[in-house]
């Protein structure tokens, strides 16, 4: 976070982060350290200003969503129409939306497993195109985040082909609250958006990769992933500096472990997770023929580990017998307060292209070390995602749970 700062794909911090990753892996004693090129699409935020014109003029704490287009020069003005969910937006009568800005006002629920994110993140991704189909001129959403601070939460959105591309921004939770109070009181709200967001063309980034070489099963890979990029507003400490720290520290331990790993443990710091997943796709394209026996991704901040989710592989043509080994791993983790949940693990966004498809039709098996996400979405994708927020003790706890998994999987 200090060496590269904000590091959105293709921005000034991106090559600094790649250089930091290479140097850190070398210093930790990893082997085969390299940067594998990834072409990324660059998005530039530019200057932005969102303000209420009436009933009480003032500036709102707001941030464009990643991938949004900007407003025309001079900005956009319009009345605000509020809906409580994406479903309500889809059902909105076009005459209520036409020529107006739409405000999608659904609050994200706080939860240990972060499930409130899955419930609300489609609003961030899809509202602009739904509103465009209704004839709206712009979209504001309540931040997808659980805090009560004035920090807006950015994050990726995307446009559907064939409908106009509307500028889209998130307002902080307190800003959403005041908009909601006025509208509930029957007051007409007018807002003005001026967003300088624009496409910045293509740039070169890289996945940073290093290994702890296996012994007699070196051609079998246990993949540990995190992402090197971050959103532009903060410094990417919880998302995903923490995950990078977890997988790098695990690798540092494994490089000194006795007995050494039999399988190769490969650490991948992925490029461009936040704004396109180009790094994940490039990795899968280059490496899908290699024998990946297990993948684990750390992308949930600095929270303590509280659960282990393992795949039920009994009905699948499984290239290894790792599935029969979960029980002893779960026993290792139980004294740390980590419960074993035989629920289907997700693996995470960066492992998706490997998890979803391999040549034999069976994806790379994944395991989830579930981290406590109660506080994660207070900081996620905000200017407040900085190193000062990191709790080293809980981060270390999560690291040890991942270490136990990775070491056991590499030895089996
Ligand atoms: Zn992340
Ligand atoms: Zn993120």
Short mmCIF file of C-alpha atoms and ligand atoms in Angstrom, two decimals:
data_model
loop_
_atom_site.label_atom_id
_atom_site.label_comp_id
_atom_site.label_asym_id
_atom_site.label_seq_id
_atom_site.Cartn_x
_atom_site.Cartn_y
_atom_site.Cartn_z
CA UNK A 1 0.00 0.00 0.00
CA UNK A 2 2.92 2.33 0.64
CA UNK A 3 5.05 1.17 -2.31
CA UNK A 4 2.36 1.46 -4.98
CA UNK A 5 -0.57 3.31 -3.43
CA UNK A 6 -3.82 3.09 -5.37
CA UNK A 7 -3.26 0.60 -8.18
CA UNK A 8 -6.19 0.37 -10.52
CA UNK A 9 -5.33 -1.64 -13.63
CA UNK A 10 -3.25 0.47 -15.98
CA UNK A 11 -2.85 3.39 -13.56
CA UNK A 12 0.47 4.72 -12.29
CA UNK A 13 0.46 2.41 -9.26
CA UNK A 14 0.00 -0.75 -11.32
CA UNK A 15 3.62 -1.20 -12.52
CA UNK A 16 4.84 -0.14 -9.07
CA UNK A 17 2.76 -2.96 -7.56
CA UNK A 18 4.13 -5.47 -10.07
CA UNK A 19 7.69 -4.43 -9.22
CA UNK A 20 6.90 -4.71 -5.50
CA UNK A 21 5.43 -8.19 -5.98
CA UNK A 22 8.48 -9.44 -7.87
CA UNK A 23 10.91 -8.00 -5.32
CA UNK A 24 8.94 -9.30 -2.36
CA UNK A 25 8.69 -12.82 -3.75
CA UNK A 26 12.41 -12.90 -4.41
CA UNK A 27 13.16 -11.62 -0.92
CA UNK A 28 10.92 -14.30 0.60
CA UNK A 29 12.82 -17.08 -1.15
CA UNK A 30 10.25 -18.12 -3.75
CA UNK A 31 11.44 -19.66 -7.01
CA UNK A 32 10.41 -19.19 -10.65
CA UNK A 33 9.46 -15.61 -9.81
CA UNK A 34 8.10 -13.88 -12.88
CA UNK A 35 5.62 -11.36 -14.27
CA UNK A 36 3.31 -12.79 -16.91
CA UNK A 37 1.88 -10.06 -19.17
CA UNK A 38 -1.80 -9.14 -19.04
CA UNK A 39 -3.46 -6.60 -21.32
CA UNK A 40 -5.96 -4.50 -19.39
CA UNK A 41 -8.57 -1.92 -20.19
CA UNK A 42 -7.91 1.35 -18.36
CA UNK A 43 -10.66 3.35 -16.72
CA UNK A 44 -9.98 6.91 -15.58
CA UNK A 45 -12.14 8.56 -12.92
CA UNK A 46 -11.32 12.19 -13.66
CA UNK A 47 -12.80 15.01 -11.62
CA UNK A 48 -16.28 14.51 -10.26
CA UNK A 49 -18.92 16.43 -8.40
CA UNK A 50 -22.42 15.37 -7.38
CA UNK A 51 -24.66 17.97 -5.77
CA UNK A 52 -28.18 18.50 -4.62
CA UNK A 53 -29.79 21.59 -6.19
CA UNK A 54 -33.01 21.38 -4.20
CA UNK A 55 -34.55 21.28 -1.65
CA UNK A 56 -31.28 22.24 0.11
CA UNK A 57 -28.26 22.86 -2.13
CA UNK A 58 -25.15 21.01 -1.03
CA UNK A 59 -22.49 18.70 -2.33
CA UNK A 60 -22.91 14.94 -1.80
CA UNK A 61 -20.16 12.48 -0.93
CA UNK A 62 -20.23 10.44 -4.13
CA UNK A 63 -17.98 8.50 -6.48
CA UNK A 64 -18.46 7.26 -10.03
CA UNK A 65 -18.81 3.50 -10.38
CA UNK A 66 -15.90 1.81 -12.11
CA UNK A 67 -16.46 1.62 -15.84
CA UNK A 68 -19.02 4.40 -15.88
CA UNK A 69 -19.05 6.92 -18.68
CA UNK A 70 -18.76 10.57 -17.76
CA UNK A 71 -21.41 13.23 -18.07
CA UNK A 72 -21.45 15.68 -20.98
CA UNK A 73 -19.42 18.87 -20.41
CA UNK A 74 -21.31 21.00 -17.92
CA UNK A 75 -22.90 17.98 -16.25
CA UNK A 76 -26.44 16.63 -16.07
CA UNK A 77 -29.34 17.94 -14.03
CA UNK A 78 -32.60 16.25 -13.25
CA UNK A 79 -35.27 15.33 -10.76
CA UNK A 80 -34.53 12.27 -8.66
CA UNK A 81 -36.84 9.27 -8.59
CA UNK A 82 -36.20 6.71 -5.84
CA UNK A 83 -36.65 2.95 -5.93
CA UNK A 84 -35.91 0.51 -3.12
CA UNK A 85 -34.37 -2.32 -5.12
CA UNK A 86 -33.30 -3.48 -8.55
CA UNK A 87 -36.61 -5.33 -8.85
CA UNK A 88 -38.47 -2.11 -8.17
CA UNK A 89 -36.37 -0.38 -10.81
CA UNK A 90 -37.21 -3.07 -13.35
CA UNK A 91 -40.91 -2.57 -12.57
CA UNK A 92 -40.76 1.24 -12.71
CA UNK A 93 -43.08 2.88 -15.22
CA UNK A 94 -40.99 4.54 -17.96
CA UNK A 95 -42.93 7.81 -17.60
CA UNK A 96 -41.64 8.08 -14.01
CA UNK A 97 -38.03 7.57 -15.07
CA UNK A 98 -37.89 9.46 -18.35
CA UNK A 99 -35.62 12.49 -18.22
CA UNK A 100 -34.83 11.89 -14.55
CA UNK A 101 -32.01 10.50 -12.48
CA UNK A 102 -32.83 7.23 -10.78
CA UNK A 103 -31.77 6.61 -7.15
CA UNK A 104 -31.57 2.94 -6.18
CA UNK A 105 -31.72 2.91 -2.41
CA UNK A 106 -31.15 -0.53 -0.92
CA UNK A 107 -29.03 -0.83 2.21
CA UNK A 108 -26.46 -3.60 2.42
CA UNK A 109 -26.83 -5.89 5.45
CA UNK A 110 -23.83 -6.50 7.72
CA UNK A 111 -22.96 -10.19 8.15
CA UNK A 112 -20.03 -12.37 9.13
CA UNK A 113 -20.14 -14.21 5.79
CA UNK A 114 -20.69 -11.03 3.79
CA UNK A 115 -23.89 -12.30 2.17
CA UNK A 116 -25.32 -8.79 2.07
CA UNK A 117 -22.84 -8.04 -0.70
CA UNK A 118 -24.27 -10.71 -2.98
CA UNK A 119 -27.73 -9.28 -2.35
CA UNK A 120 -26.85 -5.70 -3.29
CA UNK A 121 -23.94 -5.85 -5.71
CA UNK A 122 -26.23 -6.50 -8.73
CA UNK A 123 -27.56 -2.98 -8.13
CA UNK A 124 -24.06 -1.62 -8.72
CA UNK A 125 -23.51 -3.76 -11.79
CA UNK A 126 -26.84 -3.49 -13.57
CA UNK A 127 -28.81 -0.38 -12.56
CA UNK A 128 -27.42 1.90 -15.26
CA UNK A 129 -28.58 -0.27 -18.12
CA UNK A 130 -31.97 -1.00 -16.56
CA UNK A 131 -32.53 2.73 -16.00
CA UNK A 132 -31.37 3.51 -19.55
CA UNK A 133 -34.07 1.21 -20.90
CA UNK A 134 -36.61 3.37 -19.05
CA UNK A 135 -35.32 6.64 -20.50
CA UNK A 136 -33.51 7.89 -17.38
CA UNK A 137 -30.51 10.23 -17.72
CA UNK A 138 -28.26 9.07 -14.85
CA UNK A 139 -28.09 6.67 -11.92
CA UNK A 140 -27.21 7.13 -8.27
CA UNK A 141 -27.02 4.14 -5.96
CA UNK A 142 -26.71 3.87 -2.19
CA UNK A 143 -23.16 2.66 -1.60
CA UNK A 144 -22.76 -1.09 -1.47
CA UNK A 145 -21.17 -0.93 1.98
CA UNK A 146 -22.07 -1.29 5.64
CA UNK A 147 -20.49 1.82 7.19
CA UNK A 148 -22.12 5.05 8.30
CA UNK A 149 -19.24 7.23 7.18
CA UNK A 150 -19.15 9.79 4.40
CA UNK A 151 -16.97 7.54 2.24
CA UNK A 152 -18.70 6.42 -0.97
CA UNK A 153 -17.97 2.89 -2.22
CA UNK A 154 -16.98 2.47 -5.83
CA UNK A 155 -16.82 -0.86 -7.70
CA UNK A 156 -17.36 -2.31 -11.12
CA UNK A 157 -20.47 -1.82 -13.22
CA UNK A 158 -21.08 -2.79 -16.83
CA UNK A 159 -23.30 -1.77 -19.70
CA UNK A 160 -25.63 -3.99 -21.65
CA UNK A 161 -25.30 -3.67 -25.43
CA UNK A 162 -28.01 -1.83 -27.25
CA UNK A 163 -29.09 0.67 -24.60
CA UNK A 164 -27.61 4.11 -23.94
CA UNK A 165 -24.72 4.27 -21.47
CA UNK A 166 -25.78 6.32 -18.46
CA UNK A 167 -23.33 7.86 -16.00
CA UNK A 168 -23.54 6.05 -12.66
CA UNK A 169 -22.26 6.96 -9.20
CA UNK A 170 -22.57 5.73 -5.63
CA UNK A 171 -23.40 8.09 -2.79
CA UNK A 172 -22.25 7.48 0.79
CA UNK A 173 -24.74 5.92 3.20
CA UNK A 174 -25.39 9.23 5.03
CA UNK A 175 -25.94 10.98 1.68
CA UNK A 176 -28.39 8.26 0.71
CA UNK A 177 -30.14 8.75 4.06
CA UNK A 178 -30.77 12.44 3.49
CA UNK A 179 -32.03 11.86 -0.05
CA UNK A 180 -34.37 9.17 1.29
CA UNK A 181 -35.70 11.42 4.08
CA UNK A 182 -36.54 14.22 1.67
CA UNK A 183 -38.25 11.92 -0.79
CA UNK A 184 -40.19 10.14 1.95
CA UNK A 185 -41.34 13.55 3.16
CA UNK A 186 -42.68 14.26 -0.31
CA UNK A 187 -40.09 16.86 -1.25
CA UNK A 188 -38.91 17.16 -4.83
CA UNK A 189 -35.18 16.51 -5.08
CA UNK A 190 -33.07 17.75 -7.95
CA UNK A 191 -29.47 16.65 -8.40
CA UNK A 192 -26.63 17.59 -10.66
CA UNK A 193 -23.86 15.20 -11.67
CA UNK A 194 -20.59 16.12 -13.24
CA UNK A 195 -18.46 13.03 -13.79
CA UNK A 196 -15.15 13.17 -15.64
CA UNK A 197 -14.93 9.39 -16.01
CA UNK A 198 -13.65 8.05 -19.31
CA UNK A 199 -12.04 5.11 -21.00
CA UNK A 200 -8.25 5.25 -21.01
CA UNK A 201 -7.49 2.72 -23.72
CA UNK A 202 -5.36 -0.37 -23.18
CA UNK A 203 -2.30 -0.88 -21.01
CA UNK A 204 0.07 -3.65 -20.05
CA UNK A 205 -0.10 -5.12 -16.57
CA UNK A 206 1.04 -8.48 -15.22
CA UNK A 207 0.20 -11.41 -13.00
CA UNK A 208 3.06 -11.79 -10.52
CA UNK A 209 3.87 -15.44 -9.89
CA UNK A 210 6.28 -17.27 -7.59
CA UNK A 211 6.58 -20.82 -6.33
CA UNK A 212 7.72 -23.12 -3.60
CA UNK A 213 8.87 -26.08 -5.69
CA UNK A 214 7.52 -29.47 -4.77
CA UNK A 215 9.66 -32.59 -4.40
CA UNK A 216 8.33 -35.87 -5.85
CA UNK A 217 5.03 -34.35 -7.04
CA UNK A 218 6.37 -31.06 -8.36
CA UNK A 219 4.18 -31.14 -11.48
CA UNK A 220 1.05 -30.97 -9.31
CA UNK A 221 0.10 -27.46 -8.28
CA UNK A 222 -1.58 -26.05 -5.20
CA UNK A 223 -2.58 -22.55 -6.27
CA UNK A 224 -2.79 -19.67 -3.77
CA UNK A 225 -4.31 -16.53 -5.24
CA UNK A 226 -4.88 -12.89 -4.25
CA UNK A 227 -5.09 -9.75 -6.35
CA UNK A 228 -2.49 -7.06 -6.74
CA UNK A 229 -4.73 -4.31 -8.14
CA UNK A 230 -7.08 -2.12 -6.13
CA UNK A 231 -9.69 0.56 -6.68
CA UNK A 232 -8.42 4.06 -7.12
CA UNK A 233 -9.98 5.79 -4.11
CA UNK A 234 -7.99 4.12 -1.32
CA UNK A 235 -4.80 2.10 -1.10
CA UNK A 236 -6.23 -1.40 -1.29
CA UNK A 237 -5.20 -2.56 2.20
CA UNK A 238 -8.14 -4.83 3.06
CA UNK A 239 -8.92 -5.33 -0.65
CA UNK A 240 -6.62 -6.97 -1.38
CA UNK A 241 -3.34 -6.11 0.26
CA UNK A 242 -4.44 -8.36 3.12
CA UNK A 243 -4.93 -11.29 0.76
CA UNK A 244 -1.51 -10.69 -0.83
CA UNK A 245 0.01 -10.67 2.67
CA UNK A 246 -1.73 -13.96 3.54
CA UNK A 247 -0.57 -15.90 0.49
CA UNK A 248 2.96 -14.43 0.55
CA UNK A 249 3.41 -15.18 4.25
CA UNK A 250 2.13 -18.74 3.73
CA UNK A 251 4.66 -19.16 0.93
CA UNK A 252 7.45 -17.80 3.13
CA UNK A 253 6.65 -20.47 5.74
CA UNK A 254 6.38 -23.25 3.16
CA UNK A 255 9.72 -22.30 1.58
CA UNK A 256 11.31 -23.19 4.95
CA UNK A 257 9.02 -26.08 5.90
CA UNK A 258 10.39 -29.43 6.97
CA UNK A 259 9.42 -31.77 5.43
CA UNK A 260 9.16 -29.63 2.29
CA UNK A 261 5.98 -29.60 0.19
CA UNK A 262 5.74 -32.57 -2.16
CA UNK A 263 3.54 -30.60 -4.54
CA UNK A 264 4.44 -27.21 -5.96
CA UNK A 265 2.75 -24.34 -4.16
CA UNK A 266 2.25 -21.52 -6.63
CA UNK A 267 1.39 -17.99 -5.48
CA UNK A 268 -0.36 -15.81 -8.05
CA UNK A 269 -0.93 -12.11 -7.42
CA UNK A 270 -3.51 -11.45 -10.10
CA UNK A 271 -3.77 -8.30 -12.19
CA UNK A 272 -7.04 -6.45 -12.75
CA UNK A 273 -9.44 -8.36 -10.50
CA UNK A 274 -11.47 -5.26 -9.79
CA UNK A 275 -12.18 -3.96 -13.23
CA UNK A 276 -12.36 -6.82 -15.68
CA UNK A 277 -10.66 -10.03 -14.42
CA UNK A 278 -8.18 -9.89 -17.29
CA UNK A 279 -5.49 -11.38 -15.06
CA UNK A 280 -7.60 -14.38 -14.12
CA UNK A 281 -8.43 -15.06 -17.75
CA UNK A 282 -4.82 -14.67 -18.87
CA UNK A 283 -3.68 -17.10 -16.18
CA UNK A 284 -6.25 -19.70 -17.18
CA UNK A 285 -5.37 -19.32 -20.87
CA UNK A 286 -1.67 -19.86 -20.15
CA UNK A 287 -1.90 -22.56 -17.48
CA UNK A 288 -5.09 -24.55 -17.77
CA UNK A 289 -3.26 -27.58 -19.14
CA UNK A 290 -1.17 -27.87 -15.99
CA UNK A 291 -2.33 -30.13 -13.22
CA UNK A 292 -3.91 -27.94 -10.56
CA UNK A 293 -5.01 -30.12 -7.67
CA UNK A 294 -6.38 -27.38 -5.43
CA UNK A 295 -6.93 -23.62 -5.45
CA UNK A 296 -7.46 -21.19 -2.59
CA UNK A 297 -8.05 -17.45 -2.91
CA UNK A 298 -7.59 -14.83 -0.19
CA UNK A 299 -9.76 -11.81 -1.04
CA UNK A 300 -11.79 -11.02 2.06
CA UNK A 301 -9.65 -8.67 4.08
CA UNK A 302 -8.01 -9.11 7.44
CA UNK A 303 -10.80 -10.92 9.34
CA UNK A 304 -10.16 -14.02 11.43
CA UNK A 305 -10.79 -17.40 9.87
CA UNK A 306 -14.05 -18.89 11.12
CA UNK A 307 -14.97 -21.67 8.69
CA UNK A 308 -13.46 -24.08 6.23
CA UNK A 309 -15.59 -24.93 3.19
CA UNK A 310 -14.47 -27.95 1.24
CA UNK A 311 -15.71 -29.48 -1.99
CA UNK A 312 -17.70 -32.65 -2.07
CA UNK A 313 -15.70 -34.40 -4.75
CA UNK A 314 -16.96 -37.92 -4.23
CA UNK A 315 -19.07 -37.92 -7.40
CA UNK A 316 -16.52 -36.25 -9.63
CA UNK A 317 -13.67 -37.64 -11.67
CA UNK A 318 -11.12 -36.22 -9.30
CA UNK A 319 -7.46 -36.20 -10.37
CA UNK A 320 -6.26 -36.62 -6.82
CA UNK A 321 -7.48 -38.12 -3.61
CA UNK A 322 -7.31 -34.83 -1.74
CA UNK A 323 -11.02 -35.01 -1.00
CA UNK A 324 -10.46 -37.83 1.50
CA UNK A 325 -8.02 -35.67 3.44
CA UNK A 326 -10.28 -32.91 4.67
CA UNK A 327 -11.00 -34.52 7.97
CA UNK A 328 -7.45 -34.23 9.38
CA UNK A 329 -7.19 -30.65 8.05
CA UNK A 330 -10.44 -29.76 9.77
CA UNK A 331 -9.07 -31.28 12.99
CA UNK A 332 -6.01 -29.06 12.69
CA UNK A 333 -8.18 -25.96 12.38
CA UNK A 334 -10.75 -26.75 15.07
CA UNK A 335 -8.59 -25.52 17.99
CA UNK A 336 -8.31 -22.19 16.14
CA UNK A 337 -12.08 -21.83 16.27
CA UNK A 338 -12.53 -22.71 12.60
CA UNK A 339 -15.57 -24.88 11.91
CA UNK A 340 -15.79 -27.31 9.01
CA UNK A 341 -18.72 -26.62 6.74
CA UNK A 342 -19.27 -29.22 4.04
CA UNK A 343 -20.79 -26.52 1.80
CA UNK A 344 -19.74 -25.98 -1.79
CA UNK A 345 -16.85 -23.50 -1.78
CA UNK A 346 -16.75 -20.63 -4.28
CA UNK A 347 -13.02 -20.21 -4.71
CA UNK A 348 -13.29 -16.52 -5.59
CA UNK A 349 -13.34 -14.35 -8.68
CA UNK A 350 -9.72 -14.84 -9.71
CA UNK A 351 -9.96 -18.63 -9.54
CA UNK A 352 -13.21 -18.61 -11.52
CA UNK A 353 -11.77 -19.29 -14.97
CA UNK A 354 -9.74 -22.23 -13.58
CA UNK A 355 -12.51 -23.52 -11.34
CA UNK A 356 -15.18 -23.37 -14.03
CA UNK A 357 -13.47 -25.31 -16.77
CA UNK A 358 -10.49 -27.54 -17.32
CA UNK A 359 -9.92 -29.70 -20.40
CA UNK A 360 -11.42 -32.80 -18.78
CA UNK A 361 -14.57 -30.89 -17.91
CA UNK A 362 -13.87 -30.86 -14.20
CA UNK A 363 -12.72 -27.49 -12.86
CA UNK A 364 -9.82 -27.02 -10.50
CA UNK A 365 -11.09 -27.98 -7.02
CA UNK A 366 -11.15 -25.07 -4.62
CA UNK A 367 -11.34 -24.66 -0.87
CA UNK A 368 -12.52 -21.61 1.05
CA UNK A 369 -11.05 -20.40 4.31
CA UNK A 370 -13.96 -18.21 5.33
CA UNK A 371 -12.83 -14.99 7.02
CA UNK A 372 -14.94 -12.83 9.27
CA UNK A 373 -16.31 -10.14 6.98
CA UNK A 374 -18.32 -8.25 9.61
CA UNK A 375 -16.19 -5.12 9.15
CA UNK A 376 -14.82 -5.70 5.66
CA UNK A 377 -17.60 -3.85 3.83
CA UNK A 378 -17.16 -0.77 6.00
CA UNK A 379 -13.91 -0.13 4.12
CA UNK A 380 -14.21 -2.06 0.85
CA UNK A 381 -13.67 0.10 -2.28
CA UNK A 382 -13.48 3.36 -0.31
CA UNK A 383 -10.83 5.99 0.32
CA UNK A 384 -10.71 4.57 3.85
CA UNK A 385 -9.21 1.26 2.70
CA UNK A 386 -5.73 2.04 4.04
CA UNK A 387 -3.07 0.14 5.99
CA UNK A 388 -3.96 1.86 9.28
CA UNK A 389 -7.25 -0.09 9.22
CA UNK A 390 -5.55 -3.50 9.23
CA UNK A 391 -5.75 -5.66 12.36
CA UNK A 392 -2.51 -7.65 12.33
CA UNK A 393 -3.68 -10.20 14.88
CA UNK A 394 -6.76 -11.30 12.96
CA UNK A 395 -4.83 -11.21 9.68
CA UNK A 396 -2.27 -13.56 11.23
CA UNK A 397 -5.04 -15.90 12.37
CA UNK A 398 -6.41 -16.11 8.83
CA UNK A 399 -2.90 -16.65 7.49
CA UNK A 400 -2.33 -19.61 9.83
CA UNK A 401 -5.58 -21.25 8.72
CA UNK A 402 -4.55 -20.91 5.07
CA UNK A 403 -1.06 -22.18 5.93
CA UNK A 404 -2.48 -25.32 7.53
CA UNK A 405 -4.61 -26.00 4.45
CA UNK A 406 -1.91 -25.30 1.93
CA UNK A 407 0.75 -27.31 3.72
CA UNK A 408 -1.53 -30.30 4.19
CA UNK A 409 -2.62 -30.19 0.56
CA UNK A 410 0.98 -29.90 -0.62
CA UNK A 411 2.14 -32.86 1.47
CA UNK A 412 -0.67 -35.29 0.74
ZN1 LIG B 1 -10.86 -8.02 -3.90
ZN1 LIG B 2 -12.69 -5.35 -4.65
#
